[in-house]
Amino acid sequence: MQRITTDINLAINSLKIGKLVAIPTETVYGLAGDALNEKALEQIFTLKKRPKHNPLILHISSYEKLQEITKNIPFKAKKLAKKFWPGPLTLVLEKKNEISNTVSAGKSTIAVRVPNHPLTLKLLNSIDFPIAAPSANPSGFISPTSATHVSNFFKDGLDVILNGGLCSKGLESTIIGFDDDNPILYRHGAIPISDLEDCIGTIRKKIKNDLNPNSPGMFSRHYSPRTPLILINNLSKYVYENKHKKIGVLSFEKNEVFTLATKHEILSINGDIDEAAKNFYSALHSLDSKNLDIIITTLLPEKGLGKTINDRLKRAVAN
Ligand code: TXA
Ligand code: MG
């Protein structure tokens, strides 16, 4: 039977015997297994229905552990880690042999971060292995930002869901890789790129296309609700012209009233981007559960975390 709990010992015991648990982080919930246990790694791919060529992301308790699993760490990576860990920054670095090709999907690099959530940090400090934890959703679907979202996705296959409440950031980590020692943005995330550039200077933006992705998770279609989702400019016009449909509206601020819409989620009444980010996946989960014909939304101003939300929206509607 699945247990939603705040008891980290239950989670630790499961991890130690090679089982999977869901863990809270400040970004989204992760589907966690012992990264040194091949059986646990296989279960993650199976449960998530994740393609084998898409590598897993590792979570460690502190910067000090980084040397045990990676090598040739560029100076700028160290600088970023020192400033932003624990936090929503993932670094892609050369892996040591201790980490298997299952984790890296055959690549010579691994993605790694120190999450900033008290329960999960306590858990990581109580074990002597890194954990692999991609977002706790079936491949392609909306990331989970609460224990209930995870439990709705995985009725079986997951003994323990560690309940750490709502994720405080609500968007996945920003991913930075390196070409020689030059930083490259692999995924927009919960830290705006400008904050990282204030620390290490210019970062090359090379968000992936589908043909030869450096970060295989950047295949276009991703983060999608089951309900059809469309991006349009004029939400109220659409609602007015489609009165016969059950429409869900996802809007950034409370600038319009959609009395004809079946359901309306506002990301932040005052237009606060951090609040909008925190509510984003939750609002999508909520609309997706309402049996609607369609969800309509519009892009946010393309600055700061607006870039990350827009990136997710564009992938969520991609075919
Ligand atoms: O905030 C987060 O990063 C959350 C929480 C749970 O930590 N995790 C997460 O995991 O978003 P996932 O698997 O959904 O996204 C990790 C991304 C994937 O797109 C994957 O392709 C990429 O990291 N990745 C993993 N290893 C990589 C590598 N060696 N090189 C490039 N990209 C890599
Ligand atoms: Mg994911």
PDB file of C-alpha atoms in Angstrom, residues 19-319:
ATOM      1  CA  LYS A  19      12.779   0.540  -3.727  1.00  0.00           C
ATOM      2  CA  LEU A  20      11.581   3.833  -5.124  1.00  0.00           C
ATOM      3  CA  VAL A  21      10.219   6.732  -3.107  1.00  0.00           C
ATOM      4  CA  ALA A  22       8.936  10.164  -4.079  1.00  0.00           C
ATOM      5  CA  ILE A  23      10.834  13.036  -2.524  1.00  0.00           C
ATOM      6  CA  PRO A  24       9.932  16.707  -2.190  1.00  0.00           C
ATOM      7  CA  THR A  25      12.320  19.334  -3.472  1.00  0.00           C
ATOM      8  CA  GLU A  26      11.985  23.089  -3.785  1.00  0.00           C
ATOM      9  CA  THR A  27      11.399  22.688  -7.545  1.00  0.00           C
ATOM     10  CA  VAL A  28       9.170  19.655  -8.170  1.00  0.00           C
ATOM     11  CA  TYR A  29       8.807  16.207  -6.583  1.00  0.00           C
ATOM     12  CA  GLY A  30      11.367  13.604  -7.649  1.00  0.00           C
ATOM     13  CA  LEU A  31      10.997   9.864  -8.256  1.00  0.00           C
ATOM     14  CA  ALA A  32      13.982   8.673  -6.244  1.00  0.00           C
ATOM     15  CA  GLY A  33      16.076   5.520  -6.157  1.00  0.00           C
ATOM     16  CA  ASP A  34      19.582   4.524  -5.029  1.00  0.00           C
ATOM     17  CA  ALA A  35      21.821   5.711  -7.884  1.00  0.00           C
ATOM     18  CA  LEU A  36      24.306   2.889  -7.192  1.00  0.00           C
ATOM     19  CA  ASN A  37      21.652   0.172  -7.454  1.00  0.00           C
ATOM     20  CA  GLU A  38      20.991  -0.928 -11.056  1.00  0.00           C
ATOM     21  CA  LYS A  39      17.649  -2.505 -10.169  1.00  0.00           C
ATOM     22  CA  ALA A  40      16.403   0.722  -8.634  1.00  0.00           C
ATOM     23  CA  LEU A  41      17.543   2.647 -11.721  1.00  0.00           C
ATOM     24  CA  GLU A  42      15.712   0.233 -14.019  1.00  0.00           C
ATOM     25  CA  GLN A  43      12.535   0.675 -11.961  1.00  0.00           C
ATOM     26  CA  ILE A  44      12.707   4.450 -12.393  1.00  0.00           C
ATOM     27  CA  PHE A  45      12.823   4.116 -16.196  1.00  0.00           C
ATOM     28  CA  THR A  46       9.988   1.583 -16.135  1.00  0.00           C
ATOM     29  CA  LEU A  47       7.678   3.423 -13.754  1.00  0.00           C
ATOM     30  CA  LYS A  48       8.157   6.768 -15.517  1.00  0.00           C
ATOM     31  CA  LYS A  49       8.021   5.116 -18.962  1.00  0.00           C
ATOM     32  CA  ARG A  50      11.132   7.150 -19.615  1.00  0.00           C
ATOM     33  CA  PRO A  51      13.035   6.456 -22.842  1.00  0.00           C
ATOM     34  CA  LYS A  52      16.352   4.749 -22.096  1.00  0.00           C
ATOM     35  CA  HIS A  53      18.308   7.433 -23.942  1.00  0.00           C
ATOM     36  CA  ASN A  54      17.154  10.135 -21.505  1.00  0.00           C
ATOM     37  CA  PRO A  55      19.627  10.226 -18.582  1.00  0.00           C
ATOM     38  CA  LEU A  56      18.647  10.565 -14.918  1.00  0.00           C
ATOM     39  CA  ILE A  57      19.536  13.444 -12.608  1.00  0.00           C
ATOM     40  CA  LEU A  58      21.436  12.850  -9.353  1.00  0.00           C
ATOM     41  CA  HIS A  59      20.868  14.484  -5.978  1.00  0.00           C
ATOM     42  CA  ILE A  60      23.590  14.791  -3.341  1.00  0.00           C
ATOM     43  CA  SER A  61      23.688  16.295   0.145  1.00  0.00           C
ATOM     44  CA  SER A  62      26.424  18.882  -0.383  1.00  0.00           C
ATOM     45  CA  TYR A  63      29.073  20.266  -2.681  1.00  0.00           C
ATOM     46  CA  GLU A  64      31.690  18.108  -0.899  1.00  0.00           C
ATOM     47  CA  LYS A  65      30.076  14.970  -2.346  1.00  0.00           C
ATOM     48  CA  LEU A  66      30.484  16.243  -5.887  1.00  0.00           C
ATOM     49  CA  GLN A  67      34.115  15.119  -6.150  1.00  0.00           C
ATOM     50  CA  GLU A  68      33.088  11.528  -5.391  1.00  0.00           C
ATOM     51  CA  ILE A  69      30.984  11.255  -8.536  1.00  0.00           C
ATOM     52  CA  THR A  70      32.364  13.809 -11.030  1.00  0.00           C
ATOM     53  CA  LYS A  71      35.781  14.881 -12.316  1.00  0.00           C
ATOM     54  CA  ASN A  72      37.438  17.829 -14.109  1.00  0.00           C
ATOM     55  CA  ILE A  73      34.979  20.264 -12.552  1.00  0.00           C
ATOM     56  CA  PRO A  74      35.335  23.619 -14.357  1.00  0.00           C
ATOM     57  CA  PHE A  75      36.093  26.656 -12.211  1.00  0.00           C
ATOM     58  CA  LYS A  76      32.799  28.289 -13.218  1.00  0.00           C
ATOM     59  CA  ALA A  77      30.885  25.190 -12.150  1.00  0.00           C
ATOM     60  CA  LYS A  78      32.508  25.392  -8.716  1.00  0.00           C
ATOM     61  CA  LYS A  79      31.631  29.048  -8.485  1.00  0.00           C
ATOM     62  CA  LEU A  80      27.988  28.404  -9.371  1.00  0.00           C
ATOM     63  CA  ALA A  81      27.706  25.450  -6.998  1.00  0.00           C
ATOM     64  CA  LYS A  82      29.194  27.457  -4.118  1.00  0.00           C
ATOM     65  CA  LYS A  83      26.716  30.268  -4.687  1.00  0.00           C
ATOM     66  CA  PHE A  84      23.509  28.432  -5.622  1.00  0.00           C
ATOM     67  CA  TRP A  85      23.617  25.089  -3.719  1.00  0.00           C
ATOM     68  CA  PRO A  86      21.521  23.958  -2.061  1.00  0.00           C
ATOM     69  CA  GLY A  87      19.160  25.247  -4.717  1.00  0.00           C
ATOM     70  CA  PRO A  88      17.498  24.832  -8.103  1.00  0.00           C
ATOM     71  CA  LEU A  89      20.674  24.659 -10.194  1.00  0.00           C
ATOM     72  CA  THR A  90      21.716  21.444 -11.961  1.00  0.00           C
ATOM     73  CA  LEU A  91      25.240  21.071 -13.316  1.00  0.00           C
ATOM     74  CA  VAL A  92      26.141  18.650 -16.097  1.00  0.00           C
ATOM     75  CA  LEU A  93      29.688  17.449 -15.420  1.00  0.00           C
ATOM     76  CA  GLU A  94      32.049  14.629 -16.424  1.00  0.00           C
ATOM     77  CA  LYS A  95      31.170  11.494 -14.489  1.00  0.00           C
ATOM     78  CA  LYS A  96      33.455   9.168 -12.594  1.00  0.00           C
ATOM     79  CA  ASN A  97      33.243   5.419 -13.257  1.00  0.00           C
ATOM     80  CA  GLU A  98      31.408   4.864  -9.969  1.00  0.00           C
ATOM     81  CA  ILE A  99      28.281   6.191 -11.672  1.00  0.00           C
ATOM     82  CA  SER A 100      26.868   3.731 -14.160  1.00  0.00           C
ATOM     83  CA  ASN A 101      25.989   4.236 -17.795  1.00  0.00           C
ATOM     84  CA  THR A 102      22.375   3.539 -16.857  1.00  0.00           C
ATOM     85  CA  VAL A 103      22.273   6.857 -14.994  1.00  0.00           C
ATOM     86  CA  SER A 104      23.986   8.777 -17.789  1.00  0.00           C
ATOM     87  CA  ALA A 105      22.238   6.885 -20.625  1.00  0.00           C
ATOM     88  CA  GLY A 106      25.664   6.088 -22.020  1.00  0.00           C
ATOM     89  CA  LYS A 107      26.948   9.655 -21.919  1.00  0.00           C
ATOM     90  CA  SER A 108      30.240  10.607 -20.263  1.00  0.00           C
ATOM     91  CA  THR A 109      28.484  13.277 -18.203  1.00  0.00           C
ATOM     92  CA  ILE A 110      25.897  13.350 -15.423  1.00  0.00           C
ATOM     93  CA  ALA A 111      23.417  15.953 -14.203  1.00  0.00           C
ATOM     94  CA  VAL A 112      23.652  16.677 -10.479  1.00  0.00           C
ATOM     95  CA  ARG A 113      22.321  19.072  -7.868  1.00  0.00           C
ATOM     96  CA  VAL A 114      21.877  19.668  -4.136  1.00  0.00           C
ATOM     97  CA  PRO A 115      18.148  20.239  -3.577  1.00  0.00           C
ATOM     98  CA  ASN A 116      16.986  22.826  -1.077  1.00  0.00           C
ATOM     99  CA  HIS A 117      14.268  21.130   0.928  1.00  0.00           C
ATOM    100  CA  PRO A 118      14.711  20.402   4.652  1.00  0.00           C
ATOM    101  CA  LEU A 119      13.227  16.864   4.582  1.00  0.00           C
ATOM    102  CA  THR A 120      15.157  15.773   1.525  1.00  0.00           C
ATOM    103  CA  LEU A 121      18.408  17.321   2.750  1.00  0.00           C
ATOM    104  CA  LYS A 122      17.975  15.433   6.018  1.00  0.00           C
ATOM    105  CA  LEU A 123      17.331  12.244   4.061  1.00  0.00           C
ATOM    106  CA  LEU A 124      20.405  12.776   1.857  1.00  0.00           C
ATOM    107  CA  ASN A 125      22.530  13.408   4.933  1.00  0.00           C
ATOM    108  CA  SER A 126      21.403  10.071   6.383  1.00  0.00           C
ATOM    109  CA  ILE A 127      22.455   7.854   3.468  1.00  0.00           C
ATOM    110  CA  ASP A 128      25.822   7.124   1.875  1.00  0.00           C
ATOM    111  CA  PHE A 129      24.743   6.922  -1.764  1.00  0.00           C
ATOM    112  CA  PRO A 130      23.569   9.559  -4.249  1.00  0.00           C
ATOM    113  CA  ILE A 131      19.973   9.311  -5.376  1.00  0.00           C
ATOM    114  CA  ALA A 132      18.699   9.443  -8.918  1.00  0.00           C
ATOM    115  CA  ALA A 133      15.466  11.438  -9.050  1.00  0.00           C
ATOM    116  CA  PRO A 134      13.866  12.662 -12.239  1.00  0.00           C
ATOM    117  CA  SER A 135      10.607  14.541 -11.844  1.00  0.00           C
ATOM    118  CA  ALA A 136       7.904  12.242 -10.413  1.00  0.00           C
ATOM    119  CA  ASN A 137       5.563  12.236 -13.407  1.00  0.00           C
ATOM    120  CA  PRO A 138       5.116   9.793 -16.264  1.00  0.00           C
ATOM    121  CA  SER A 139       7.301  10.889 -19.172  1.00  0.00           C
ATOM    122  CA  GLY A 140       5.815  13.853 -21.029  1.00  0.00           C
ATOM    123  CA  PHE A 141       3.238  14.839 -18.408  1.00  0.00           C
ATOM    124  CA  ILE A 142       2.948  17.800 -16.017  1.00  0.00           C
ATOM    125  CA  SER A 143       5.547  17.843 -13.237  1.00  0.00           C
ATOM    126  CA  PRO A 144       4.199  17.303  -9.698  1.00  0.00           C
ATOM    127  CA  THR A 145       4.451  20.048  -7.090  1.00  0.00           C
ATOM    128  CA  SER A 146       2.572  18.259  -4.285  1.00  0.00           C
ATOM    129  CA  ALA A 147       2.435  14.774  -2.774  1.00  0.00           C
ATOM    130  CA  THR A 148      -1.126  14.419  -4.086  1.00  0.00           C
ATOM    131  CA  HIS A 149      -0.019  15.096  -7.653  1.00  0.00           C
ATOM    132  CA  VAL A 150       2.507  12.247  -7.329  1.00  0.00           C
ATOM    133  CA  SER A 151      -0.004   9.898  -5.769  1.00  0.00           C
ATOM    134  CA  ASN A 152      -2.506  10.599  -8.579  1.00  0.00           C
ATOM    135  CA  PHE A 153       0.135   9.636 -11.140  1.00  0.00           C
ATOM    136  CA  PHE A 154       1.486   6.485  -9.480  1.00  0.00           C
ATOM    137  CA  LYS A 155      -1.100   4.374  -7.723  1.00  0.00           C
ATOM    138  CA  ASP A 156       1.198   1.332  -7.810  1.00  0.00           C
ATOM    139  CA  GLY A 157       4.945   0.921  -7.863  1.00  0.00           C
ATOM    140  CA  LEU A 158       5.657   3.537  -5.252  1.00  0.00           C
ATOM    141  CA  ASP A 159       5.581   2.549  -1.562  1.00  0.00           C
ATOM    142  CA  VAL A 160       6.451   5.826   0.027  1.00  0.00           C
ATOM    143  CA  ILE A 161       5.720   9.414  -0.895  1.00  0.00           C
ATOM    144  CA  LEU A 162       7.584  11.758   1.395  1.00  0.00           C
ATOM    145  CA  ASN A 163       5.257  14.683   1.966  1.00  0.00           C
ATOM    146  CA  GLY A 164       7.121  17.972   2.025  1.00  0.00           C
ATOM    147  CA  GLY A 165       4.150  20.185   1.192  1.00  0.00           C
ATOM    148  CA  LEU A 166       3.892  22.396  -1.864  1.00  0.00           C
ATOM    149  CA  CYS A 167       7.157  22.978  -3.700  1.00  0.00           C
ATOM    150  CA  SER A 168       8.336  26.505  -2.955  1.00  0.00           C
ATOM    151  CA  LYS A 169       9.719  27.260  -6.446  1.00  0.00           C
ATOM    152  CA  GLY A 170       7.354  25.134  -8.525  1.00  0.00           C
ATOM    153  CA  LEU A 171       9.526  24.951 -11.664  1.00  0.00           C
ATOM    154  CA  GLU A 172      12.375  22.519 -12.384  1.00  0.00           C
ATOM    155  CA  SER A 173      16.019  23.448 -11.832  1.00  0.00           C
ATOM    156  CA  THR A 174      17.986  25.481 -14.348  1.00  0.00           C
ATOM    157  CA  ILE A 175      20.495  23.173 -16.091  1.00  0.00           C
ATOM    158  CA  ILE A 176      23.991  24.340 -17.036  1.00  0.00           C
ATOM    159  CA  GLY A 177      26.489  22.220 -18.977  1.00  0.00           C
ATOM    160  CA  PHE A 178      30.016  23.005 -20.150  1.00  0.00           C
ATOM    161  CA  ASP A 179      31.830  22.906 -23.459  1.00  0.00           C
ATOM    162  CA  ASP A 180      35.471  22.827 -22.382  1.00  0.00           C
ATOM    163  CA  ASP A 181      35.092  25.320 -19.583  1.00  0.00           C
ATOM    164  CA  ASN A 182      32.436  27.454 -21.243  1.00  0.00           C
ATOM    165  CA  PRO A 183      28.974  27.378 -19.673  1.00  0.00           C
ATOM    166  CA  ILE A 184      25.923  26.518 -21.782  1.00  0.00           C
ATOM    167  CA  LEU A 185      22.270  26.749 -20.799  1.00  0.00           C
ATOM    168  CA  TYR A 186      20.590  23.356 -21.322  1.00  0.00           C
ATOM    169  CA  ARG A 187      17.245  24.111 -19.684  1.00  0.00           C
ATOM    170  CA  HIS A 188      15.572  27.276 -18.422  1.00  0.00           C
ATOM    171  CA  GLY A 189      14.514  26.741 -14.817  1.00  0.00           C
ATOM    172  CA  ALA A 190      13.769  28.138 -11.394  1.00  0.00           C
ATOM    173  CA  ILE A 191      16.862  30.380 -11.336  1.00  0.00           C
ATOM    174  CA  PRO A 192      16.661  33.122 -13.976  1.00  0.00           C
ATOM    175  CA  ILE A 193      19.644  32.953 -16.310  1.00  0.00           C
ATOM    176  CA  SER A 194      20.523  36.580 -15.491  1.00  0.00           C
ATOM    177  CA  ASP A 195      21.199  35.600 -11.845  1.00  0.00           C
ATOM    178  CA  LEU A 196      23.669  32.936 -13.014  1.00  0.00           C
ATOM    179  CA  GLU A 197      25.328  35.373 -15.427  1.00  0.00           C
ATOM    180  CA  ASP A 198      25.802  37.857 -12.582  1.00  0.00           C
ATOM    181  CA  CYS A 199      27.963  35.145 -10.979  1.00  0.00           C
ATOM    182  CA  ILE A 200      30.012  33.780 -13.930  1.00  0.00           C
ATOM    183  CA  GLY A 201      29.470  36.097 -16.901  1.00  0.00           C
ATOM    184  CA  THR A 202      27.870  35.259 -20.235  1.00  0.00           C
ATOM    185  CA  ILE A 203      26.249  31.851 -20.625  1.00  0.00           C
ATOM    186  CA  ARG A 204      25.661  30.494 -24.129  1.00  0.00           C
ATOM    187  CA  LYS A 205      21.965  29.804 -24.737  1.00  0.00           C
ATOM    188  CA  LYS A 206      21.665  26.563 -26.580  1.00  0.00           C
ATOM    189  CA  ILE A 207      18.266  25.210 -25.791  1.00  0.00           C
ATOM    190  CA  LYS A 208      17.923  22.002 -27.654  1.00  0.00           C
ATOM    191  CA  ASN A 209      16.241  21.024 -30.839  1.00  0.00           C
ATOM    192  CA  ASP A 210      14.997  17.481 -31.333  1.00  0.00           C
ATOM    193  CA  LEU A 211      17.674  16.203 -33.654  1.00  0.00           C
ATOM    194  CA  ASN A 212      20.763  16.052 -31.522  1.00  0.00           C
ATOM    195  CA  PRO A 213      19.806  17.073 -28.031  1.00  0.00           C
ATOM    196  CA  ASN A 214      22.596  17.669 -25.532  1.00  0.00           C
ATOM    197  CA  SER A 215      19.986  17.397 -22.869  1.00  0.00           C
ATOM    198  CA  PRO A 216      17.765  14.604 -24.084  1.00  0.00           C
ATOM    199  CA  GLY A 217      14.857  15.697 -21.910  1.00  0.00           C
ATOM    200  CA  MET A 218      14.568  18.755 -24.093  1.00  0.00           C
ATOM    201  CA  PHE A 219      12.627  16.914 -26.777  1.00  0.00           C
ATOM    202  CA  SER A 220       9.848  19.264 -27.680  1.00  0.00           C
ATOM    203  CA  ARG A 221       6.675  17.719 -26.292  1.00  0.00           C
ATOM    204  CA  HIS A 222       6.770  17.706 -22.522  1.00  0.00           C
ATOM    205  CA  TYR A 223       4.982  19.000 -19.431  1.00  0.00           C
ATOM    206  CA  SER A 224       1.599  18.357 -21.073  1.00  0.00           C
ATOM    207  CA  PRO A 225      -1.848  18.006 -19.545  1.00  0.00           C
ATOM    208  CA  ARG A 226      -4.184  15.301 -20.892  1.00  0.00           C
ATOM    209  CA  THR A 227      -6.681  17.998 -21.868  1.00  0.00           C
ATOM    210  CA  PRO A 228      -5.813  19.799 -25.124  1.00  0.00           C
ATOM    211  CA  LEU A 229      -3.955  23.034 -24.338  1.00  0.00           C
ATOM    212  CA  ILE A 230      -3.658  25.966 -26.720  1.00  0.00           C
ATOM    213  CA  LEU A 231      -1.776  29.242 -26.642  1.00  0.00           C
ATOM    214  CA  ILE A 232      -3.729  32.256 -27.872  1.00  0.00           C
ATOM    215  CA  ASN A 233      -3.404  36.016 -27.615  1.00  0.00           C
ATOM    216  CA  ASN A 234      -6.952  37.045 -26.832  1.00  0.00           C
ATOM    217  CA  LEU A 235      -8.387  34.789 -24.124  1.00  0.00           C
ATOM    218  CA  SER A 236     -11.672  36.610 -23.604  1.00  0.00           C
ATOM    219  CA  LYS A 237     -12.430  36.665 -27.333  1.00  0.00           C
ATOM    220  CA  TYR A 238     -11.910  32.891 -27.512  1.00  0.00           C
ATOM    221  CA  VAL A 239     -14.167  32.292 -24.511  1.00  0.00           C
ATOM    222  CA  TYR A 240     -16.863  34.526 -25.978  1.00  0.00           C
ATOM    223  CA  GLU A 241     -16.746  32.841 -29.393  1.00  0.00           C
ATOM    224  CA  ASN A 242     -16.735  29.274 -28.022  1.00  0.00           C
ATOM    225  CA  LYS A 243     -19.565  29.349 -25.510  1.00  0.00           C
ATOM    226  CA  HIS A 244     -20.567  25.758 -26.322  1.00  0.00           C
ATOM    227  CA  LYS A 245     -17.192  24.408 -25.083  1.00  0.00           C
ATOM    228  CA  LYS A 246     -16.092  23.605 -21.550  1.00  0.00           C
ATOM    229  CA  ILE A 247     -13.126  25.936 -21.365  1.00  0.00           C
ATOM    230  CA  GLY A 248     -10.416  26.232 -18.716  1.00  0.00           C
ATOM    231  CA  VAL A 249      -8.504  29.508 -18.657  1.00  0.00           C
ATOM    232  CA  LEU A 250      -4.978  29.755 -17.278  1.00  0.00           C
ATOM    233  CA  SER A 251      -4.048  33.408 -16.935  1.00  0.00           C
ATOM    234  CA  PHE A 252      -1.124  35.237 -15.400  1.00  0.00           C
ATOM    235  CA  GLU A 253      -2.801  38.091 -13.535  1.00  0.00           C
ATOM    236  CA  LYS A 254      -6.352  39.077 -12.711  1.00  0.00           C
ATOM    237  CA  ASN A 255      -6.835  41.497 -15.568  1.00  0.00           C
ATOM    238  CA  GLU A 256      -9.980  39.999 -17.038  1.00  0.00           C
ATOM    239  CA  VAL A 257     -13.069  38.224 -15.787  1.00  0.00           C
ATOM    240  CA  PHE A 258     -14.035  35.104 -17.699  1.00  0.00           C
ATOM    241  CA  THR A 259     -17.587  34.631 -16.561  1.00  0.00           C
ATOM    242  CA  LEU A 260     -18.308  32.297 -19.469  1.00  0.00           C
ATOM    243  CA  ALA A 261     -15.336  30.015 -18.830  1.00  0.00           C
ATOM    244  CA  THR A 262     -16.015  26.789 -16.957  1.00  0.00           C
ATOM    245  CA  LYS A 263     -12.887  27.177 -14.840  1.00  0.00           C
ATOM    246  CA  HIS A 264     -10.358  29.946 -14.392  1.00  0.00           C
ATOM    247  CA  GLU A 265      -6.947  29.650 -12.707  1.00  0.00           C
ATOM    248  CA  ILE A 266      -5.019  32.851 -12.028  1.00  0.00           C
ATOM    249  CA  LEU A 267      -1.293  32.341 -11.482  1.00  0.00           C
ATOM    250  CA  SER A 268      -0.831  35.487  -9.422  1.00  0.00           C
ATOM    251  CA  ILE A 269      -3.532  38.048  -8.702  1.00  0.00           C
ATOM    252  CA  ASN A 270      -0.915  40.796  -8.381  1.00  0.00           C
ATOM    253  CA  GLY A 271       1.161  39.633 -11.328  1.00  0.00           C
ATOM    254  CA  ASP A 272       4.061  38.464  -9.140  1.00  0.00           C
ATOM    255  CA  ILE A 273       6.272  36.198 -11.243  1.00  0.00           C
ATOM    256  CA  ASP A 274       7.629  34.089  -8.337  1.00  0.00           C
ATOM    257  CA  GLU A 275       4.095  33.403  -7.137  1.00  0.00           C
ATOM    258  CA  ALA A 276       3.042  32.593 -10.701  1.00  0.00           C
ATOM    259  CA  ALA A 277       5.934  30.118 -11.022  1.00  0.00           C
ATOM    260  CA  LYS A 278       5.004  28.436  -7.765  1.00  0.00           C
ATOM    261  CA  ASN A 279       1.363  28.041  -8.853  1.00  0.00           C
ATOM    262  CA  PHE A 280       1.990  27.129 -12.483  1.00  0.00           C
ATOM    263  CA  TYR A 281       2.018  23.288 -12.464  1.00  0.00           C
ATOM    264  CA  SER A 282      -0.554  23.160  -9.681  1.00  0.00           C
ATOM    265  CA  ALA A 283      -2.952  25.256 -11.767  1.00  0.00           C
ATOM    266  CA  LEU A 284      -2.389  22.998 -14.780  1.00  0.00           C
ATOM    267  CA  HIS A 285      -3.001  19.863 -12.677  1.00  0.00           C
ATOM    268  CA  SER A 286      -6.183  21.404 -11.335  1.00  0.00           C
ATOM    269  CA  LEU A 287      -7.549  22.389 -14.767  1.00  0.00           C
ATOM    270  CA  ASP A 288      -6.573  18.994 -16.161  1.00  0.00           C
ATOM    271  CA  SER A 289      -8.712  17.244 -13.543  1.00  0.00           C
ATOM    272  CA  LYS A 290     -11.900  19.148 -14.444  1.00  0.00           C
ATOM    273  CA  ASN A 291     -12.925  17.200 -17.536  1.00  0.00           C
ATOM    274  CA  LEU A 292     -12.719  20.239 -19.802  1.00  0.00           C
ATOM    275  CA  ASP A 293     -12.809  20.317 -23.596  1.00  0.00           C
ATOM    276  CA  ILE A 294      -9.857  22.643 -23.791  1.00  0.00           C
ATOM    277  CA  ILE A 295      -7.445  24.721 -21.703  1.00  0.00           C
ATOM    278  CA  ILE A 296      -6.482  28.105 -23.127  1.00  0.00           C
ATOM    279  CA  THR A 297      -3.575  30.253 -22.024  1.00  0.00           C
ATOM    280  CA  THR A 298      -1.255  32.954 -23.201  1.00  0.00           C
ATOM    281  CA  LEU A 299       2.501  33.567 -22.996  1.00  0.00           C
ATOM    282  CA  LEU A 300       3.921  35.658 -20.134  1.00  0.00           C
ATOM    283  CA  PRO A 301       6.255  38.644 -20.501  1.00  0.00           C
ATOM    284  CA  GLU A 302       9.528  37.113 -21.763  1.00  0.00           C
ATOM    285  CA  LYS A 303      11.774  38.105 -18.871  1.00  0.00           C
ATOM    286  CA  GLY A 304      13.159  36.389 -15.747  1.00  0.00           C
ATOM    287  CA  LEU A 305      11.092  33.349 -14.798  1.00  0.00           C
ATOM    288  CA  GLY A 306       8.619  34.336 -17.523  1.00  0.00           C
ATOM    289  CA  LYS A 307      11.136  32.750 -19.934  1.00  0.00           C
ATOM    290  CA  THR A 308      10.975  29.461 -18.036  1.00  0.00           C
ATOM    291  CA  ILE A 309       7.176  29.416 -17.863  1.00  0.00           C
ATOM    292  CA  ASN A 310       6.939  30.283 -21.569  1.00  0.00           C
ATOM    293  CA  ASP A 311       9.413  27.496 -22.382  1.00  0.00           C
ATOM    294  CA  ARG A 312       7.206  24.994 -20.516  1.00  0.00           C
ATOM    295  CA  LEU A 313       4.023  26.333 -22.146  1.00  0.00           C
ATOM    296  CA  LYS A 314       5.474  26.022 -25.646  1.00  0.00           C
ATOM    297  CA  ARG A 315       6.553  22.431 -24.977  1.00  0.00           C
ATOM    298  CA  ALA A 316       3.205  21.612 -23.352  1.00  0.00           C
ATOM    299  CA  VAL A 317       1.371  22.541 -26.555  1.00  0.00           C
ATOM    300  CA  ALA A 318       3.926  21.027 -28.972  1.00  0.00           C
ATOM    301  CA  ASN A 319       2.933  18.062 -31.131  1.00  0.00           C
TER     302      ASN A 319
END
